[in-house]
PDB file of C-alpha atoms in Angstrom:
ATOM      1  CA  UNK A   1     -32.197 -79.937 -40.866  1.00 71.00           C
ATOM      2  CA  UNK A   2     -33.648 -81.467 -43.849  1.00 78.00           C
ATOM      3  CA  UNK A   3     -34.806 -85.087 -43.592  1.00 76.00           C
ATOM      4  CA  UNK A   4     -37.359 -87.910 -44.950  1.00 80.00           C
ATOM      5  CA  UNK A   5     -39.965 -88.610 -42.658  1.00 83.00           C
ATOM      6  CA  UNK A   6     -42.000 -92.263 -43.517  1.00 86.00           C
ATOM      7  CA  UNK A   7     -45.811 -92.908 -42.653  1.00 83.00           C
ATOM      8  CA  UNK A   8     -45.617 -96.419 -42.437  1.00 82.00           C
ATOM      9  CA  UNK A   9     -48.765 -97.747 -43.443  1.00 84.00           C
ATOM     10  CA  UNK A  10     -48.034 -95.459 -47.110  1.00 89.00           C
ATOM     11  CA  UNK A  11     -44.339 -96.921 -46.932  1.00 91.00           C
ATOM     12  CA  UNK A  12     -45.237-100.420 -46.571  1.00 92.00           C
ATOM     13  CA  UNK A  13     -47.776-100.511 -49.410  1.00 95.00           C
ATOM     14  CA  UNK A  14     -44.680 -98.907 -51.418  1.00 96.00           C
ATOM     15  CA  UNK A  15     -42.748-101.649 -50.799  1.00 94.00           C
ATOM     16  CA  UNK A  16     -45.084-104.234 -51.570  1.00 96.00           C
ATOM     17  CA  UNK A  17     -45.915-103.102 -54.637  1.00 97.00           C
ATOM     18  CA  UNK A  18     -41.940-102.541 -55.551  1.00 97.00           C
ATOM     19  CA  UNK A  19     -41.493-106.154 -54.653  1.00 95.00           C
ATOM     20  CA  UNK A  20     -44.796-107.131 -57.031  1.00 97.00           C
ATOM     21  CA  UNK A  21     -42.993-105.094 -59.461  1.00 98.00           C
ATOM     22  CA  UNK A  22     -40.272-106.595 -59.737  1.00 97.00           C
ATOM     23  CA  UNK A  23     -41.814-110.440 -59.942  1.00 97.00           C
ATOM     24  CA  UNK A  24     -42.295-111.259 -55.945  1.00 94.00           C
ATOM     25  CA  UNK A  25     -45.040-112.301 -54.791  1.00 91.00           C
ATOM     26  CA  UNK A  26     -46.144-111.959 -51.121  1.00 90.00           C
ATOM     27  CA  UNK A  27     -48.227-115.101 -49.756  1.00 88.00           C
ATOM     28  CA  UNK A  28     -49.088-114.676 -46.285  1.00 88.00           C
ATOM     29  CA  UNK A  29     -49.467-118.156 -44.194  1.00 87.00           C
ATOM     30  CA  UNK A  30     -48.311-119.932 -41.005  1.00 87.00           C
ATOM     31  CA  UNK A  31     -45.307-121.146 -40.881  1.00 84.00           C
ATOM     32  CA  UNK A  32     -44.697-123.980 -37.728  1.00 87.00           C
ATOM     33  CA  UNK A  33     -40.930-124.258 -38.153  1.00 91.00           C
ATOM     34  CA  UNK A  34     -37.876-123.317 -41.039  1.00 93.00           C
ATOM     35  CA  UNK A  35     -38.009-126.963 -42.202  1.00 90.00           C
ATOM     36  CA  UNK A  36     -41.714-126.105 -43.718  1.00 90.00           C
ATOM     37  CA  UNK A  37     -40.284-123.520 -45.508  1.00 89.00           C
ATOM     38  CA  UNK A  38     -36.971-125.241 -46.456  1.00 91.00           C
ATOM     39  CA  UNK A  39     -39.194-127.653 -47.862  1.00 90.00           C
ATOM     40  CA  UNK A  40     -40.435-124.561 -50.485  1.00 88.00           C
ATOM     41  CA  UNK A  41     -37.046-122.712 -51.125  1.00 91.00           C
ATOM     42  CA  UNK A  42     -33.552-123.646 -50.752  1.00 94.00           C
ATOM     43  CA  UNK A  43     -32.751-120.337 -49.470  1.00 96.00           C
ATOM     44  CA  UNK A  44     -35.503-118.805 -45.643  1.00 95.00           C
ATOM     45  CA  UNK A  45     -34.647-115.648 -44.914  1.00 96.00           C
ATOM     46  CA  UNK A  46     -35.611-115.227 -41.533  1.00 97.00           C
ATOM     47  CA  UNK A  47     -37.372-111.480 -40.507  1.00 95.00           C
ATOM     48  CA  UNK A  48     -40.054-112.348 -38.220  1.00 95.00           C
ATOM     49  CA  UNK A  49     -39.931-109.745 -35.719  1.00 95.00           C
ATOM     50  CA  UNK A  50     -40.996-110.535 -32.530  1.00 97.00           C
ATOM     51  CA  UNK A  51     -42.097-114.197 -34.098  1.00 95.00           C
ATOM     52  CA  UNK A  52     -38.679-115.405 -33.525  1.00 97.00           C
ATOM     53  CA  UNK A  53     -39.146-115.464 -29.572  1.00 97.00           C
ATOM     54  CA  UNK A  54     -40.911-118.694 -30.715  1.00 95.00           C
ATOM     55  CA  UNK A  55     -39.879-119.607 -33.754  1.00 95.00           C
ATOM     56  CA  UNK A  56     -36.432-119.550 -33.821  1.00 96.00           C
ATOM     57  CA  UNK A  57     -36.709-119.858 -30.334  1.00 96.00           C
ATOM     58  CA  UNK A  58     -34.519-116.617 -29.132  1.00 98.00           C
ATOM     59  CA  UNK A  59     -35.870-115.663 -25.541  1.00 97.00           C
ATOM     60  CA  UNK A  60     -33.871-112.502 -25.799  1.00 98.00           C
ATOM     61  CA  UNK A  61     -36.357-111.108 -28.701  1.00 98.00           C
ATOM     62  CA  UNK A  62     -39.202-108.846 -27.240  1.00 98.00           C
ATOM     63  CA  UNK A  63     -41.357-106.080 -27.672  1.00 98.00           C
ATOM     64  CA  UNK A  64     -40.884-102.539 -26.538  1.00 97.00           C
ATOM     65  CA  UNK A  65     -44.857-101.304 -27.002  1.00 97.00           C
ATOM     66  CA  UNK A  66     -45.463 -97.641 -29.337  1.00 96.00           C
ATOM     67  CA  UNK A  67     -48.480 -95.853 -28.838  1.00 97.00           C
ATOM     68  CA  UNK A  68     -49.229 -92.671 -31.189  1.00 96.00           C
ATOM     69  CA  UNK A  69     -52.426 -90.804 -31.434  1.00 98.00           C
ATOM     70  CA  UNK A  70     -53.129 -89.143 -34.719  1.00 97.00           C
ATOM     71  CA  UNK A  71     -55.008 -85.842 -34.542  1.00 98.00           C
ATOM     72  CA  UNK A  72     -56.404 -83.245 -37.111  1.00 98.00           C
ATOM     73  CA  UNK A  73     -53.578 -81.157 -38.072  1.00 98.00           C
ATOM     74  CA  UNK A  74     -53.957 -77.684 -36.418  1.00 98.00           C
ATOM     75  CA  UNK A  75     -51.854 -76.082 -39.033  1.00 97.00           C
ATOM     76  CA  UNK A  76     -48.151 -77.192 -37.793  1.00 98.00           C
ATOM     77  CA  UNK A  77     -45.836 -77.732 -40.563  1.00 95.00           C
ATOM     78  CA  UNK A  78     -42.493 -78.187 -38.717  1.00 94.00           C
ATOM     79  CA  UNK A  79     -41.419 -81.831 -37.058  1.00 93.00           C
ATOM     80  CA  UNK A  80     -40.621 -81.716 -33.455  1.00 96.00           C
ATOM     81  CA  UNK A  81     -38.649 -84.725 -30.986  1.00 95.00           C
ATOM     82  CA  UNK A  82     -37.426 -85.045 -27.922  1.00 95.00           C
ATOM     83  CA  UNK A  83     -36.703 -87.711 -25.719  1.00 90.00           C
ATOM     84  CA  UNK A  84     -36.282 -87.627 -21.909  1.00 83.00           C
ATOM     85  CA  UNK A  85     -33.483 -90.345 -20.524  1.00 84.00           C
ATOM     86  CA  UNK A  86     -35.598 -90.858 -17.419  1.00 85.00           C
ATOM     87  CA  UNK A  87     -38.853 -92.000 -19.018  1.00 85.00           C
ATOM     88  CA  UNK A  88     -40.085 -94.273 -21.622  1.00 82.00           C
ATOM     89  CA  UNK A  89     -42.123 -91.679 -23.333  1.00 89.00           C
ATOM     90  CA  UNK A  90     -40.938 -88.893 -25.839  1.00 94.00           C
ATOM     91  CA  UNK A  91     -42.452 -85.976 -27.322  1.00 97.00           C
ATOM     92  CA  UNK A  92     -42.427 -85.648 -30.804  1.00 97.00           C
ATOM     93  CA  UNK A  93     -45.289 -84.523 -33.816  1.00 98.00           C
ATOM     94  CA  UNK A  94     -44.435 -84.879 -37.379  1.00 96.00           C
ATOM     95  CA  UNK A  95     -46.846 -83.601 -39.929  1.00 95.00           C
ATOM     96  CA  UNK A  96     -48.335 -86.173 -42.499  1.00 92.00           C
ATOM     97  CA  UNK A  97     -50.592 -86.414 -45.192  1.00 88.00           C
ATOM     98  CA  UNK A  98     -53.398 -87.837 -43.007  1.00 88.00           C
ATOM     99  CA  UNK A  99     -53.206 -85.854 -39.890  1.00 96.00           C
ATOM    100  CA  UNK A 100     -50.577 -84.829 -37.210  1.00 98.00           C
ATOM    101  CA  UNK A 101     -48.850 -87.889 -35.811  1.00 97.00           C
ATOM    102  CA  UNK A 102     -47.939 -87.495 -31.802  1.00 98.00           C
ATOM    103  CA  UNK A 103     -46.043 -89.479 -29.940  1.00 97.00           C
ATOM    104  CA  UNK A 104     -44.861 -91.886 -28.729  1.00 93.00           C
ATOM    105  CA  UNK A 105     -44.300 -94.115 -25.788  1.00 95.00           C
ATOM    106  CA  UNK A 106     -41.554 -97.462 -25.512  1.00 94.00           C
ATOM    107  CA  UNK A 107     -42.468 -99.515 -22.837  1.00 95.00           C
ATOM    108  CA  UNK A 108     -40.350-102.753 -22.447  1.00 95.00           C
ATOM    109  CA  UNK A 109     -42.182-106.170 -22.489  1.00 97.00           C
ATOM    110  CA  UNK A 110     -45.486-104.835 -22.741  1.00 97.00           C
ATOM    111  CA  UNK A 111     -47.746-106.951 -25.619  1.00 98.00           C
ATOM    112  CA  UNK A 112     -50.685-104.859 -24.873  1.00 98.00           C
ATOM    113  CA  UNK A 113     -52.321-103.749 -28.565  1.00 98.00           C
ATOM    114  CA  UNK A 114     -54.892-102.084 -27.826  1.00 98.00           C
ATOM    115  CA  UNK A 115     -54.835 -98.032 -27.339  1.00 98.00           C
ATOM    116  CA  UNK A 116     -54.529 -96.775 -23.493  1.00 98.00           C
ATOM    117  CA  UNK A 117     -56.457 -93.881 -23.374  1.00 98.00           C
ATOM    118  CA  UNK A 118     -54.809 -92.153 -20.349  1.00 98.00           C
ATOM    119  CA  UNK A 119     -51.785 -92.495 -22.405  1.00 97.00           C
ATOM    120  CA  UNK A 120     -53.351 -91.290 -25.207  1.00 98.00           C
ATOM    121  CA  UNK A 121     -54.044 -88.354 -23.302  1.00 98.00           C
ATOM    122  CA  UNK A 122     -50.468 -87.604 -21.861  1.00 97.00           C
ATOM    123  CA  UNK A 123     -48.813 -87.866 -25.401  1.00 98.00           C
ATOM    124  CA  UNK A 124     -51.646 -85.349 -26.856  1.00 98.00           C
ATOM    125  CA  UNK A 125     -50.851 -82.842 -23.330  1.00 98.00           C
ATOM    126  CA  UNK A 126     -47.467 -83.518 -23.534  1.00 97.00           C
ATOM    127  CA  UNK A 127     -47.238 -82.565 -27.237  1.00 98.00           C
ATOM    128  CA  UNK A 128     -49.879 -79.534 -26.328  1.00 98.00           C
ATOM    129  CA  UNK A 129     -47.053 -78.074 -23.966  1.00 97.00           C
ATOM    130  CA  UNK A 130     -44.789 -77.778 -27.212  1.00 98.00           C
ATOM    131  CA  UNK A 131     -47.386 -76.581 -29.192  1.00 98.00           C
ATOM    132  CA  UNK A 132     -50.674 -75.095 -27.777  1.00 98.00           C
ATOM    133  CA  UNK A 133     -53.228 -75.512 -30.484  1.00 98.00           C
ATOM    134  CA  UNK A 134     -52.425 -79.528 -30.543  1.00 98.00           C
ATOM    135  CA  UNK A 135     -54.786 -79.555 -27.290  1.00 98.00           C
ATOM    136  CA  UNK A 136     -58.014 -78.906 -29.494  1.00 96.00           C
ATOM    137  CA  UNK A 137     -57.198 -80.881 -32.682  1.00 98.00           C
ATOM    138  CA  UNK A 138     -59.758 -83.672 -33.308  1.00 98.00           C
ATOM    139  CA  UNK A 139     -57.843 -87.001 -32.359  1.00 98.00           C
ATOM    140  CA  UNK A 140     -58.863 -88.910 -35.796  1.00 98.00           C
ATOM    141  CA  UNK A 141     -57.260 -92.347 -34.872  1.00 97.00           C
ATOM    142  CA  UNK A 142     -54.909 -94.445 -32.452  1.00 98.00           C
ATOM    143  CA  UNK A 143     -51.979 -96.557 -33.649  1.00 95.00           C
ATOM    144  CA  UNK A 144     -50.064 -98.742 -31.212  1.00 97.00           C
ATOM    145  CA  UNK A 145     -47.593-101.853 -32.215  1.00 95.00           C
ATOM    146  CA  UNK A 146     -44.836-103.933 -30.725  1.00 97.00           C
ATOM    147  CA  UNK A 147     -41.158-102.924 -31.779  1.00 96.00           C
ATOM    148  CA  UNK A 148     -38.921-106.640 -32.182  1.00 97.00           C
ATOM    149  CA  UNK A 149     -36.491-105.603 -30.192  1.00 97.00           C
ATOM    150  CA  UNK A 150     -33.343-108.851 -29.077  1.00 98.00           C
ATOM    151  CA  UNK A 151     -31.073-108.771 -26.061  1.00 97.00           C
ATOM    152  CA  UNK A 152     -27.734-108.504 -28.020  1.00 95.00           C
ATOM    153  CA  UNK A 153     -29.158-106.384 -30.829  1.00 95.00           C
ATOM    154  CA  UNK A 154     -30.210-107.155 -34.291  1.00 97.00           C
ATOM    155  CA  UNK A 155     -29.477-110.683 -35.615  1.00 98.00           C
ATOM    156  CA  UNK A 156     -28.023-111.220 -38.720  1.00 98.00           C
ATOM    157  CA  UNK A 157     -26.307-114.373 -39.572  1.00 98.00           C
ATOM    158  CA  UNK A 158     -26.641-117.616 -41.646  1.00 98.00           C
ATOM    159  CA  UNK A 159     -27.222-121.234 -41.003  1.00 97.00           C
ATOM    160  CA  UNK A 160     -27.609-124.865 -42.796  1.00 95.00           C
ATOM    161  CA  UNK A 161     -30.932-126.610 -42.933  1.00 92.00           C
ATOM    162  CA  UNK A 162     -31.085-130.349 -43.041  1.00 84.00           C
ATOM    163  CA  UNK A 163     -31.337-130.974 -46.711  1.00 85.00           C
ATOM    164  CA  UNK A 164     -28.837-128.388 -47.745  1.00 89.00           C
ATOM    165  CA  UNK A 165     -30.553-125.470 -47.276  1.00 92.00           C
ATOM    166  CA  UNK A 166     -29.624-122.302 -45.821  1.00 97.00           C
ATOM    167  CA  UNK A 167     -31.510-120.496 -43.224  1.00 97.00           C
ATOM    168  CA  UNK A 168     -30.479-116.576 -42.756  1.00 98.00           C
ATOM    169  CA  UNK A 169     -31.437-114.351 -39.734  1.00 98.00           C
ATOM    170  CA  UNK A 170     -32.766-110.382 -39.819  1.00 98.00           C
ATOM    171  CA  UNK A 171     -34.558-109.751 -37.399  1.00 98.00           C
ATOM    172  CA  UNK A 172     -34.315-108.009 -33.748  1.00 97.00           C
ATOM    173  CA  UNK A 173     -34.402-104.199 -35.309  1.00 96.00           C
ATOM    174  CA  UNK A 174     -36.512-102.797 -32.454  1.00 95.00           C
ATOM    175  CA  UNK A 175     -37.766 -98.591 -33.356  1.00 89.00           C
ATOM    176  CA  UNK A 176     -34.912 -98.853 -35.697  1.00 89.00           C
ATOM    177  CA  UNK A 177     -36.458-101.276 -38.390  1.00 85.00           C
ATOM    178  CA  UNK A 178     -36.813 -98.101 -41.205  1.00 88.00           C
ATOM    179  CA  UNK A 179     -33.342 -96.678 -40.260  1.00 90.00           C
ATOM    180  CA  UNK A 180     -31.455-100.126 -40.810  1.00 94.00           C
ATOM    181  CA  UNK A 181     -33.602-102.045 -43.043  1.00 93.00           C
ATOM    182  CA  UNK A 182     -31.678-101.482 -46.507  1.00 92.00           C
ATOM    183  CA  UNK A 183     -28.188-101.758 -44.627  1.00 96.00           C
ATOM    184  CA  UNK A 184     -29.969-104.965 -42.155  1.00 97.00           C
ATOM    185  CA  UNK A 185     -31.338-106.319 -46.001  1.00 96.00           C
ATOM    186  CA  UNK A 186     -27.942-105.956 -47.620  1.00 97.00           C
ATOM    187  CA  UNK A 187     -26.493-107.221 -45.321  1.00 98.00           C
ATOM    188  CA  UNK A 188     -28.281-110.524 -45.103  1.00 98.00           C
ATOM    189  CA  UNK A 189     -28.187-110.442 -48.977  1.00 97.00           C
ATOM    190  CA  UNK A 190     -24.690-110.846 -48.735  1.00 98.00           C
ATOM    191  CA  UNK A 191     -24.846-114.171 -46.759  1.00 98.00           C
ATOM    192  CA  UNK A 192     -27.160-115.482 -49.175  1.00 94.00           C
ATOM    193  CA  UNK A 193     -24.295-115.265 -51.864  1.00 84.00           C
TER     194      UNK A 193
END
C-alpha cells in the first residue's frame, strides 16, 4: 500500500508556518490556569497534551514514553511495522529525508526523556533481524517524547468560563495525535460555533 508518512519535526514547522500564513501568531508562555487566558480571548481552546494532568486537572491524562533511534540509511527504501500484543515495543523503520527512523517503544507512565541506550540498542537489533544491514548503519541521533494519552480517550468538549467565555477541550490523542488531529481540530471547531 501507498501511504503518507510525516517526520514530525519537518511537519510541525509546516504547520507553523501555515498558521503564520494565514495571520496567527504563535506566542509561547506559561499559562497558570484558563481564567489567564480567558482574560486574553473570549474563546481557550484547550490542547495541552499531557499539561492537562495539571491544568485542567484530569488524573486520567498520562504519558505512554516513544523512543526511536535514527540511523544512516543503509539503502532501504521500503517502510516496515509490526507490533507484538505481548510487549510494549514494535518494530518498524520508515525511510526519511534525514536518515532511517527505527522504532519504537510505548511504555505506560514512564516521564523519562532522556534516551535509554540498552533500548536504543534492542530497537536497532530488533529492526537488524528484519533487515540485516540496519546493524552497521551509523546511529546519527536519538528522539524520545511522551505521547498524552487520557483514561477514557481523547477529550473533546466545551465549557463556560466565568465572564462568558468558553473554554473547549482537545487533548488526550496519545500515538494517534497526526492520525486524528484534522478530524480532533474539526471537531472542536465545531463547538466553537
Amino acid at each position: 500500500m501507498t501511504l503518507p508518512l510525516l517526520d514530525m519535526p519537518v511537519h510541525l514547522g509546516w504547520l507553523e508556518r501555515r498558521l503564520e500564513a494565514a495571520g496567527g501568531v504563535l506566542e509561547r508562555r506559561t499559562v497558570r490556569g484558563f481564567a489567564e487566558a480567558a482574560a486574553e480571548a473570549p474563546v481557550v481552546v484547550n490542547c495541552t497534551g499531557l499539561g492537562a494532568r495539571a491544568l485542567v486537572p484530569d488524573p486520567g491524562v498520562r504519558p505512554v514514553r516513544g523512543q526511536l533511534v535514527v540511523v544512516e540509511n543503509p539503502g532501504v527504501e521500503e517502510w516496515f511495522a509490526e507490533a507484538d500484543p505481548a510487549s510494549s515495543a514494535t518494530t518498524y523503520f520508515f525511510p526519511q529525508p534525514g536518515g532511517l527512523v527505527l522504532g519504537g517503544t510505548a511504555e505506560a507512565d514512564d516521564w523519562r526523556t532522556e534516551p535509554d541506550p540498552r533500548t536504543a540498542d534492542a530497537i536497532v537489533a530488533r529492526c537488524a533481524r528484519v533487515r540485516p544491514e540496519i546493524a552497521g548503519a551509523r546511529v546519527t541521533a536519538h528522539r524520545v517524547g511522551l505521547r498524552p494519552s487520557r483514561e477514557g480517550g481523547v477529550r473533546i468538549e466545551a465549557e463556560p468560563l466565568p465572564g462568558g467565555g468558553l473554554l473547549v477541550h482537545n487533548y488526550g490523542h496519545g500515538g494517534a495525535g497526526v492520525t486524528v488531529a484534522w478530524g480532533c481540530a474539526e471537531a472542536a471547531a465545531r463547538l466553537v460555533g
